[in-house]
PDB file of C-alpha atoms in Angstrom:
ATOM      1  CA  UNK A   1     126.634 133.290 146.065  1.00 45.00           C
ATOM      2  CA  UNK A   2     124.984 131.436 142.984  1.00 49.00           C
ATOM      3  CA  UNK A   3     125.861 128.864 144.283  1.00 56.00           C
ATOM      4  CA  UNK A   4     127.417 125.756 142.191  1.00 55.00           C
ATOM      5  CA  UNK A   5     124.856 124.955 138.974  1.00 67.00           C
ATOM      6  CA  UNK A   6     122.540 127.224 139.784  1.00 87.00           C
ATOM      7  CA  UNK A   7     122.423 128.811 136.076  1.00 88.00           C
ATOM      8  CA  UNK A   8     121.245 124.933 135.239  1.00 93.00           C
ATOM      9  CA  UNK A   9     117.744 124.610 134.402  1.00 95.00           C
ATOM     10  CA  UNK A  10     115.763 122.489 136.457  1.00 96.00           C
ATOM     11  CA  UNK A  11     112.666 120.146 135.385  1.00 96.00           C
ATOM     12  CA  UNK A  12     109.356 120.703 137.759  1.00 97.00           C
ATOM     13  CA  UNK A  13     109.561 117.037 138.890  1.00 97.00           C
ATOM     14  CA  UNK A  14     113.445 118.108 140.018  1.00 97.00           C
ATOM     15  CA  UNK A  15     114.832 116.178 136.975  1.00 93.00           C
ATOM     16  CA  UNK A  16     118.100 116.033 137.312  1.00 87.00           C
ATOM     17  CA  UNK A  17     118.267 116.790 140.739  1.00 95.00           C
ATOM     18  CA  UNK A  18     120.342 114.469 142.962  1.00 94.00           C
ATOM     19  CA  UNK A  19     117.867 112.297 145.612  1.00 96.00           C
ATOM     20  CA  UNK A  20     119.713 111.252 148.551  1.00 93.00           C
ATOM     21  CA  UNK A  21     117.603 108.477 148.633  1.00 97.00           C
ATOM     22  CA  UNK A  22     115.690 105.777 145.570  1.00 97.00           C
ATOM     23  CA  UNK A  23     112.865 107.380 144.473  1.00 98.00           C
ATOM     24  CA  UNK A  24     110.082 105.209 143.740  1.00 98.00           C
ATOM     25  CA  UNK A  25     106.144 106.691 141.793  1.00 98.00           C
ATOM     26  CA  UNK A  26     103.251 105.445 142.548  1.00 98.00           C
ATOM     27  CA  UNK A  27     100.873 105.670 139.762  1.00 98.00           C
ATOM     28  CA  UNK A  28      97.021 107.402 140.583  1.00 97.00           C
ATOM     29  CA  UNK A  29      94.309 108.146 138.152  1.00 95.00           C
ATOM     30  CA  UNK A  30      92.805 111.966 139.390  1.00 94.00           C
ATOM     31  CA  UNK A  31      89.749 113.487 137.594  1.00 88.00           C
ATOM     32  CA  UNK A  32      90.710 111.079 134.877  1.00 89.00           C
ATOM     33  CA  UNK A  33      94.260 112.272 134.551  1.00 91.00           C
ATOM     34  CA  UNK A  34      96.903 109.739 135.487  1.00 95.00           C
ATOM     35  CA  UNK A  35     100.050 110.992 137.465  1.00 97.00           C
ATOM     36  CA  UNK A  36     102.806 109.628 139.184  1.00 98.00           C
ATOM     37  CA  UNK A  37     103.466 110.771 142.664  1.00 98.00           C
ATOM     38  CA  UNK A  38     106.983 110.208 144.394  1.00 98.00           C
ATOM     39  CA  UNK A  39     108.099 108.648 147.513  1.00 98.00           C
ATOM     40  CA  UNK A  40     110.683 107.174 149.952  1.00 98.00           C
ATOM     41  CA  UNK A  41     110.627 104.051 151.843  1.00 98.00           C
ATOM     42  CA  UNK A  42     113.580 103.372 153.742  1.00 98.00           C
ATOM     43  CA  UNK A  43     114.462 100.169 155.871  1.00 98.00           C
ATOM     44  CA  UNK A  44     114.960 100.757 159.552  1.00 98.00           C
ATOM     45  CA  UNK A  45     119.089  99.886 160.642  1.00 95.00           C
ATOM     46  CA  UNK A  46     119.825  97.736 163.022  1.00 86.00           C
ATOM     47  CA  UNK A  47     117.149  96.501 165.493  1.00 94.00           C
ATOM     48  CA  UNK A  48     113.555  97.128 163.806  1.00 96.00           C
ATOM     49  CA  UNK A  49     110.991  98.801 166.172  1.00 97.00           C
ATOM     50  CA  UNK A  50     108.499  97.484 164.070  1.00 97.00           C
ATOM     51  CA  UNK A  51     107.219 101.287 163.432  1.00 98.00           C
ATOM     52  CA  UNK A  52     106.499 103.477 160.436  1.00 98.00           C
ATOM     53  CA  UNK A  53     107.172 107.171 160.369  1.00 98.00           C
ATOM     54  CA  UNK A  54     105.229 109.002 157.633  1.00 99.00           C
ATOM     55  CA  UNK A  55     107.015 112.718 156.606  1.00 99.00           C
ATOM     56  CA  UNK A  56     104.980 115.335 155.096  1.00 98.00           C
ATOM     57  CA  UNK A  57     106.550 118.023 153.757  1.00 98.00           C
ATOM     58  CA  UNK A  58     105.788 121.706 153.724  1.00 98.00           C
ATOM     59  CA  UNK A  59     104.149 124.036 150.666  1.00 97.00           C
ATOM     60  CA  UNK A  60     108.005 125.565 149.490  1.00 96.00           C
ATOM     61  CA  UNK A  61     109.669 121.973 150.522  1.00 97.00           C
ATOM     62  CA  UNK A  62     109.724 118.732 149.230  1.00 98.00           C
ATOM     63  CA  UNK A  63     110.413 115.191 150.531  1.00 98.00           C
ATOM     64  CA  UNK A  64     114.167 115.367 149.690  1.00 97.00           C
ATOM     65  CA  UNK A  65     114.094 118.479 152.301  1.00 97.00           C
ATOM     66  CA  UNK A  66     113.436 115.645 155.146  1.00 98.00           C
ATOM     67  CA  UNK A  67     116.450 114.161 155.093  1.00 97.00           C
ATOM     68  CA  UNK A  68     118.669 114.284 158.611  1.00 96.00           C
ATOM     69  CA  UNK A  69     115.410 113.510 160.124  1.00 97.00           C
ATOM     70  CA  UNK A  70     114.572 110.403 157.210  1.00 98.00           C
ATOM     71  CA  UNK A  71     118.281 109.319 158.636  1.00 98.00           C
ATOM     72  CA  UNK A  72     117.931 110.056 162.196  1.00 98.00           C
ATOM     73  CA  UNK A  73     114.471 108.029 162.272  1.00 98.00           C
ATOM     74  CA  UNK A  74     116.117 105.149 160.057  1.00 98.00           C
ATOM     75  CA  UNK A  75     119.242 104.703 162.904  1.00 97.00           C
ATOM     76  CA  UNK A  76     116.754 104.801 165.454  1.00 97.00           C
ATOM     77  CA  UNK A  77     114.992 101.634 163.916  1.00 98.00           C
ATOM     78  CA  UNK A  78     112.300 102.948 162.317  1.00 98.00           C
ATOM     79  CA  UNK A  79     110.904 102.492 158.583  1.00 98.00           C
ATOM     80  CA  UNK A  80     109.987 105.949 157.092  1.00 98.00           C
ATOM     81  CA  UNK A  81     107.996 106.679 154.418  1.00 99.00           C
ATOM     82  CA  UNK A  82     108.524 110.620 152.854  1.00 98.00           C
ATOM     83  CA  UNK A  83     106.140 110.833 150.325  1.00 98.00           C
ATOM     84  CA  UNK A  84     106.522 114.364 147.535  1.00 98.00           C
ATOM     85  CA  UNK A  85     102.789 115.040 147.379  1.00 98.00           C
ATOM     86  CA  UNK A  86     100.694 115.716 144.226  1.00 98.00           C
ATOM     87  CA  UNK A  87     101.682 119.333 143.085  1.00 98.00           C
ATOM     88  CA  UNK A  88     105.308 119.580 144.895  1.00 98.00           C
ATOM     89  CA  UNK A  89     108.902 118.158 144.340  1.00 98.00           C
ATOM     90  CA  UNK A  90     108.885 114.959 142.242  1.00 98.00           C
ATOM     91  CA  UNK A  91     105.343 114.189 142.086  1.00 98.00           C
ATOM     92  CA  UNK A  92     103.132 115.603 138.691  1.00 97.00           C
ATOM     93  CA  UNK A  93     101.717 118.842 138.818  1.00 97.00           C
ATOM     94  CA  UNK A  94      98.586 118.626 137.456  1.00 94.00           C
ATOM     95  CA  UNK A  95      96.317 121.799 137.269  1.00 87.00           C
ATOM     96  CA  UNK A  96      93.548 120.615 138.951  1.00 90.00           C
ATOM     97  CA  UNK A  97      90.955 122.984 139.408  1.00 85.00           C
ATOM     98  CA  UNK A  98      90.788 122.481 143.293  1.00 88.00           C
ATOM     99  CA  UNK A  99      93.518 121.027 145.033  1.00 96.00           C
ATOM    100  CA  UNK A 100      92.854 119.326 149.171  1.00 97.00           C
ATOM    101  CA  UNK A 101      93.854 118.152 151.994  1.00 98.00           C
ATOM    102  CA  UNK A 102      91.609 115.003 152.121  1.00 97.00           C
ATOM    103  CA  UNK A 103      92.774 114.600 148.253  1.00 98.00           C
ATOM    104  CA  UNK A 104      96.407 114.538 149.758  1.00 98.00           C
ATOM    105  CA  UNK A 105      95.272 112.408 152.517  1.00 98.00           C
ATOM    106  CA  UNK A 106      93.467 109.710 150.634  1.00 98.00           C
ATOM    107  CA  UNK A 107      96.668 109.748 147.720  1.00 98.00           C
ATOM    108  CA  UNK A 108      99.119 109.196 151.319  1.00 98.00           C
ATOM    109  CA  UNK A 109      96.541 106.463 152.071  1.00 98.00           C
ATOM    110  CA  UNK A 110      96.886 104.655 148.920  1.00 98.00           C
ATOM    111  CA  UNK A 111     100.388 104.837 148.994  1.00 98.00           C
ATOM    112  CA  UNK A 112     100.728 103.323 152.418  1.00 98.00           C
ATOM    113  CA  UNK A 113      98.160 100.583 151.302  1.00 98.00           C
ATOM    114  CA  UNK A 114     100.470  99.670 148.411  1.00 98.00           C
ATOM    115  CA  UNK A 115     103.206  99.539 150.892  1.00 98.00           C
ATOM    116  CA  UNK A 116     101.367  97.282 153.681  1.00 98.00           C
ATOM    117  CA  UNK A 117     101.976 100.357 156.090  1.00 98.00           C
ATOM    118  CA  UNK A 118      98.695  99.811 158.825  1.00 98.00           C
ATOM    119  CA  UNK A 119      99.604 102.704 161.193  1.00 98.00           C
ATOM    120  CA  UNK A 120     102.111 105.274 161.548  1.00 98.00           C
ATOM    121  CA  UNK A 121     103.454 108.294 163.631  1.00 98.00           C
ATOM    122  CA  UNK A 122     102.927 110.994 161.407  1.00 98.00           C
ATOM    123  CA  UNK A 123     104.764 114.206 161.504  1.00 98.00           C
ATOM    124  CA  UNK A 124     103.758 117.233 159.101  1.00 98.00           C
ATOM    125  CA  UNK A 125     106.134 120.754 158.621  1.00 98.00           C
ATOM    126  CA  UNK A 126     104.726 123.521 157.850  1.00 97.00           C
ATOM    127  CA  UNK A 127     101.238 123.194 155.022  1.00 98.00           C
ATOM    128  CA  UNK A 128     102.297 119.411 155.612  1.00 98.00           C
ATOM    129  CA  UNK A 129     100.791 119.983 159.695  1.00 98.00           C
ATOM    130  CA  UNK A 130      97.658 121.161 158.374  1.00 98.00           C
ATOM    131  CA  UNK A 131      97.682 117.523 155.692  1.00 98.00           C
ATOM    132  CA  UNK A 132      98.848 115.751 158.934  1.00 98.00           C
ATOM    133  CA  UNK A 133      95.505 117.305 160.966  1.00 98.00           C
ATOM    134  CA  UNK A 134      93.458 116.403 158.279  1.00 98.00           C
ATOM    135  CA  UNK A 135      94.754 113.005 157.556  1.00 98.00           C
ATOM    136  CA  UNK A 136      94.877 111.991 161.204  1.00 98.00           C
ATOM    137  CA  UNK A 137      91.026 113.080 160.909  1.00 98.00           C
ATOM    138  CA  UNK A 138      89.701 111.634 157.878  1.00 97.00           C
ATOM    139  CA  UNK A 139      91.616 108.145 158.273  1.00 98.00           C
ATOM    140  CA  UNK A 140      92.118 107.622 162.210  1.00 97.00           C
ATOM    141  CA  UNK A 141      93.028 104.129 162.195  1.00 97.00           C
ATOM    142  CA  UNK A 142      96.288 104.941 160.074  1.00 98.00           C
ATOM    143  CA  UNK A 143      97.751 107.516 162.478  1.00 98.00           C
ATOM    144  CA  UNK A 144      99.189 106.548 165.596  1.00 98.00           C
ATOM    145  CA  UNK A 145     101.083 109.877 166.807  1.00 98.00           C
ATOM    146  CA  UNK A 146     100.673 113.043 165.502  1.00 98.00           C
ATOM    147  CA  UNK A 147     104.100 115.785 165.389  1.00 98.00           C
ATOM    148  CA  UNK A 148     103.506 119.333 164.043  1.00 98.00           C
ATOM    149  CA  UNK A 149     106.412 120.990 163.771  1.00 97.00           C
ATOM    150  CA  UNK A 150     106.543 124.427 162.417  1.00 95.00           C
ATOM    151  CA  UNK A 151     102.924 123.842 161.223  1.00 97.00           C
ATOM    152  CA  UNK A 152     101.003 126.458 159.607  1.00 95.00           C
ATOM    153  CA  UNK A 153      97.006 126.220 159.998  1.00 95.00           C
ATOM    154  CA  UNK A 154      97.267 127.216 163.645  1.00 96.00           C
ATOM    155  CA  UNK A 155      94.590 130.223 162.768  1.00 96.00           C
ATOM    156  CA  UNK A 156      92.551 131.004 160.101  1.00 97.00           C
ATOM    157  CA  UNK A 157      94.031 132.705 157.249  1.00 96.00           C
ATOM    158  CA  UNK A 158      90.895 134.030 155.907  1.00 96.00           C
ATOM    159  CA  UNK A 159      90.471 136.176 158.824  1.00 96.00           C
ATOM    160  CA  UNK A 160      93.675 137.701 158.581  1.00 95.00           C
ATOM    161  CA  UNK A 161      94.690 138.510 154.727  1.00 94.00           C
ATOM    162  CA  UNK A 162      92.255 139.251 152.160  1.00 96.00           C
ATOM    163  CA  UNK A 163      91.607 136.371 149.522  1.00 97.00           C
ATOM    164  CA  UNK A 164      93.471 136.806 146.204  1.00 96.00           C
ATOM    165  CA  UNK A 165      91.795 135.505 142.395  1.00 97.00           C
ATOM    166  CA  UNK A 166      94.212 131.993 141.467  1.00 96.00           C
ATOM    167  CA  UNK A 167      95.118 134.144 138.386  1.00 96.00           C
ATOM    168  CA  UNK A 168      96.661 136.824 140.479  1.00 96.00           C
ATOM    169  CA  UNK A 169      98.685 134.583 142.461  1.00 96.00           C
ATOM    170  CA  UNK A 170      99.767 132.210 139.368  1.00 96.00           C
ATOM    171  CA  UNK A 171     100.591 136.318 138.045  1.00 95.00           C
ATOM    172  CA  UNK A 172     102.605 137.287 141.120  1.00 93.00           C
ATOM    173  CA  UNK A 173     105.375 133.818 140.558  1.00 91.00           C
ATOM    174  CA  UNK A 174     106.888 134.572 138.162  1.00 86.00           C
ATOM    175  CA  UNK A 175     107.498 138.392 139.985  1.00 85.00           C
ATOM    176  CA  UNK A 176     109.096 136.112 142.773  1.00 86.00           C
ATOM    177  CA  UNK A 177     112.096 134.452 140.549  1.00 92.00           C
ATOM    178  CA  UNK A 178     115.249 136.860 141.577  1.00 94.00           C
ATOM    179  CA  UNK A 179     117.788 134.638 143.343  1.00 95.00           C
ATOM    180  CA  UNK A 180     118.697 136.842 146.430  1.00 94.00           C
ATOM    181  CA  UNK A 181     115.017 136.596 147.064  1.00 94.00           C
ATOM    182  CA  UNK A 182     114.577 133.167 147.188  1.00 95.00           C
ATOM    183  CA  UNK A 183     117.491 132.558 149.193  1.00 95.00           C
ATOM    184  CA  UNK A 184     116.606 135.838 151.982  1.00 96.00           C
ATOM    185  CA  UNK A 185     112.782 133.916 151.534  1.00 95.00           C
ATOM    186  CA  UNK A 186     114.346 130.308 152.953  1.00 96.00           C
ATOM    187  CA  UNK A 187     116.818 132.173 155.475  1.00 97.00           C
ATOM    188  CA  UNK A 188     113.389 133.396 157.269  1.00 95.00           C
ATOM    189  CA  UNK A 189     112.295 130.094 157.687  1.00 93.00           C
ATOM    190  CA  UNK A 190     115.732 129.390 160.365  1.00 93.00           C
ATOM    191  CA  UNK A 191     117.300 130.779 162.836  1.00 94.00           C
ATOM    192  CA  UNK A 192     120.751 129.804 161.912  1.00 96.00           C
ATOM    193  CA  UNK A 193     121.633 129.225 158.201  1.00 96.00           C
ATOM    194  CA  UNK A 194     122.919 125.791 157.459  1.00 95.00           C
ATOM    195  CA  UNK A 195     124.730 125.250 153.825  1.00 94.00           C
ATOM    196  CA  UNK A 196     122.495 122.161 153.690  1.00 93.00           C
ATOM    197  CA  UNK A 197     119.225 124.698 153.078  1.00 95.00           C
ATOM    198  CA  UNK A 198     120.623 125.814 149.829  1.00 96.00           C
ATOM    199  CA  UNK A 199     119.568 123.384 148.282  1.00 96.00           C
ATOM    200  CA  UNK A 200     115.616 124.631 148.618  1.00 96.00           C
ATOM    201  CA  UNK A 201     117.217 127.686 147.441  1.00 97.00           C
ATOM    202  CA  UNK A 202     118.620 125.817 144.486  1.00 96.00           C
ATOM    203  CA  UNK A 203     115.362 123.847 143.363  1.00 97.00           C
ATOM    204  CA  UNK A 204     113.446 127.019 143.767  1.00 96.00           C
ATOM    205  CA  UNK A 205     115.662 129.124 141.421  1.00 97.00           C
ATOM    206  CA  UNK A 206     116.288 126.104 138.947  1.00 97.00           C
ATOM    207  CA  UNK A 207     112.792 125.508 138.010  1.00 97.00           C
ATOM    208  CA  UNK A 208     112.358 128.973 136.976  1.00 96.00           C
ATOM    209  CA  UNK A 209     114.803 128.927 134.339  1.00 96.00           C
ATOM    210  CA  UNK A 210     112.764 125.739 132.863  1.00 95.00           C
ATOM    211  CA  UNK A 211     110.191 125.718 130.099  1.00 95.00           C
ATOM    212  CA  UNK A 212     107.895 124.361 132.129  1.00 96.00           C
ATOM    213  CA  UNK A 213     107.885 126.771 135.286  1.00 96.00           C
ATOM    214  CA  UNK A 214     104.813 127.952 134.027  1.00 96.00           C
ATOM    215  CA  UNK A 215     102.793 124.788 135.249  1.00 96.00           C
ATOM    216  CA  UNK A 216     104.760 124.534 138.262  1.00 97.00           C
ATOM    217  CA  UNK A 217     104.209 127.955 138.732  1.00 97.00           C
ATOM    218  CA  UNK A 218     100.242 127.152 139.095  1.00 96.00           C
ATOM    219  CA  UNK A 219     100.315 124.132 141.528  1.00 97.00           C
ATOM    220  CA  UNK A 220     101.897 127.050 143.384  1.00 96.00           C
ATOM    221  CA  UNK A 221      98.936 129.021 142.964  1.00 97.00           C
ATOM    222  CA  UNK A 222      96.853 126.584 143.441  1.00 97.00           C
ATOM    223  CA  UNK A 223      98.395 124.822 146.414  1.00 97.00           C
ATOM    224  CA  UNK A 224      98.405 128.602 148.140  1.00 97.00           C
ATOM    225  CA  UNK A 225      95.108 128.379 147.710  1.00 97.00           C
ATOM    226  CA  UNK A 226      94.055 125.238 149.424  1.00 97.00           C
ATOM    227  CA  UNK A 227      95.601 126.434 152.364  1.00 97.00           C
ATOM    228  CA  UNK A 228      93.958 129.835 152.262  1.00 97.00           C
ATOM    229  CA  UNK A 229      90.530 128.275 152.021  1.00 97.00           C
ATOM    230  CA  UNK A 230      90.665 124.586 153.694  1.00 97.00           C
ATOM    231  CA  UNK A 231      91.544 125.720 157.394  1.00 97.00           C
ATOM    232  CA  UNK A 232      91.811 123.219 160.287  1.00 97.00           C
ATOM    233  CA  UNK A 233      92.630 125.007 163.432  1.00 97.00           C
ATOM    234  CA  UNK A 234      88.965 124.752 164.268  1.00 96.00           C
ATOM    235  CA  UNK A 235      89.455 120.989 163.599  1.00 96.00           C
ATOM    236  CA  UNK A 236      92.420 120.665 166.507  1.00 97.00           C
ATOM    237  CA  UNK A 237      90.199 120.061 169.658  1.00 96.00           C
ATOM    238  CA  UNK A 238      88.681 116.709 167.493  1.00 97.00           C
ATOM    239  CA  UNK A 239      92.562 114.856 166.976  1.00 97.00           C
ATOM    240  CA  UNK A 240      92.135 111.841 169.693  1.00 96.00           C
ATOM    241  CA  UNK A 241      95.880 110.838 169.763  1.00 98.00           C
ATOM    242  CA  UNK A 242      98.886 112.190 171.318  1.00 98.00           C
ATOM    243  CA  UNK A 243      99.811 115.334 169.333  1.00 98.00           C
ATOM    244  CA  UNK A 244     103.079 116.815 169.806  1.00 98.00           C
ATOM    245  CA  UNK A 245     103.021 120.402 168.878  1.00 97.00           C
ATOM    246  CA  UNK A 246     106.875 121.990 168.297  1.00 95.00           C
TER     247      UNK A 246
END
């Protein structure tokens, strides 16, 4: 169960890797470095409903992973906007010394500035609930509905696992690169296995084999880390807009 290509070496922006939509970058300058971070924007069909969805992927997803829903929202008359945020899928992967969520949630603001995007209903999976919480926080006026679905950040992870040094967990990923794994480590996130997930599975395994999973490896670490320490469940009784929790 390789799976077709997977003995292809992947770049850590997914060069190579087939988009099912145009990727566009957006140019930022962070801590003086300039990067390019990816993104989506696709036209509503048929009769506009003059709405913008925003999707924010998880921590072991990227926008590309958003894609029945990208369509679903799109036939429904919606514009969506799927942004790959700094550190995951297409974006750069700079080794910033502390990644955040209000980092993340002033890059998303940017982008949707650039775009002319006022408001929209936001809807975060997984790490991407706890950047929805915190955007919907730190820039009200820009979110209009709130959807967690499948969100992590729902307790407080320091209270729970012990904290680990970055170098340890930038240690442990390249200990985490056997195929089976990866594939058993995206089956737990389902309840029924879909042929469409392999393709996390695929990413996953195909940037190891690159010469530069070393620097993707430590967004990883780092990434883990900003949800470790940056918690928001004690922020949830402050969102004042309809939040749909699933």
């Amino acid at each position: 169960m390789s799976g077709p290509g997977h003995d292809q070496p992947l770049g850590i922006a997914l060069e190579g890797f087939p988009s099912p939509f145009p990727v566009r970058f957006l140019r930022l300058v962070i801590k003086g470095e300039h990067v390019n971070m990816a993104y989506v924007d696709l036209a509503p069909r048929g009769e506009p409903s003059g709405r913008t969805v925003l999707l924010l992927h998880g921590k072991n997803f990227d926008g590309g992973a958003w894609e029945p829903t990208a369509r679903a929202f799109v036939a429904a008359g919606h514009r969506v906007v799927v942004p790959d945020q700094i550190g995951f899928g297409r974006s750069a992967k700079p080794a910033l010394k502390n990644y955040s969520f209000e980092l993340l949630a002033s890059n998303t603001v940017t982008l949707l500035d650039r775009l002319g995007v006022e408001r929209a209903d936001v809807v975060g999976h997984s790490v991407g609930g706890m950047l929805a919480v915190r955007f919907a926080l730190r820039h009200p006026a820009r979110a209009r509905k709130l959807v967690l679905a499948n969100p992590v950040g729902l307790e407080d992870y320091r209270d729970l696992v012990p904290a680990l040094p970055t170098e340890r967990l930038f240690a442990d990923e390249p200990a985490n690169t056997d195929l089976a794994a990866i594939r058993a480590f995206y089956r737990a996130y389902v309840v029924r296995w879909r042929p469409a997930y392999e393709r996390n599975v695929a990413i996953r395994y195909r940037v190891t084999l690159g010469a530069e999973y070393p620097r993707w490896a430590m967004a990883s670490a780092l990434t883990h880390q900003m949800a470790y320490h940056q918690p928001v469940v004690a922020d949830l009784p402050k969102l004042r807009l309809p939040v749909l929790l699933v």
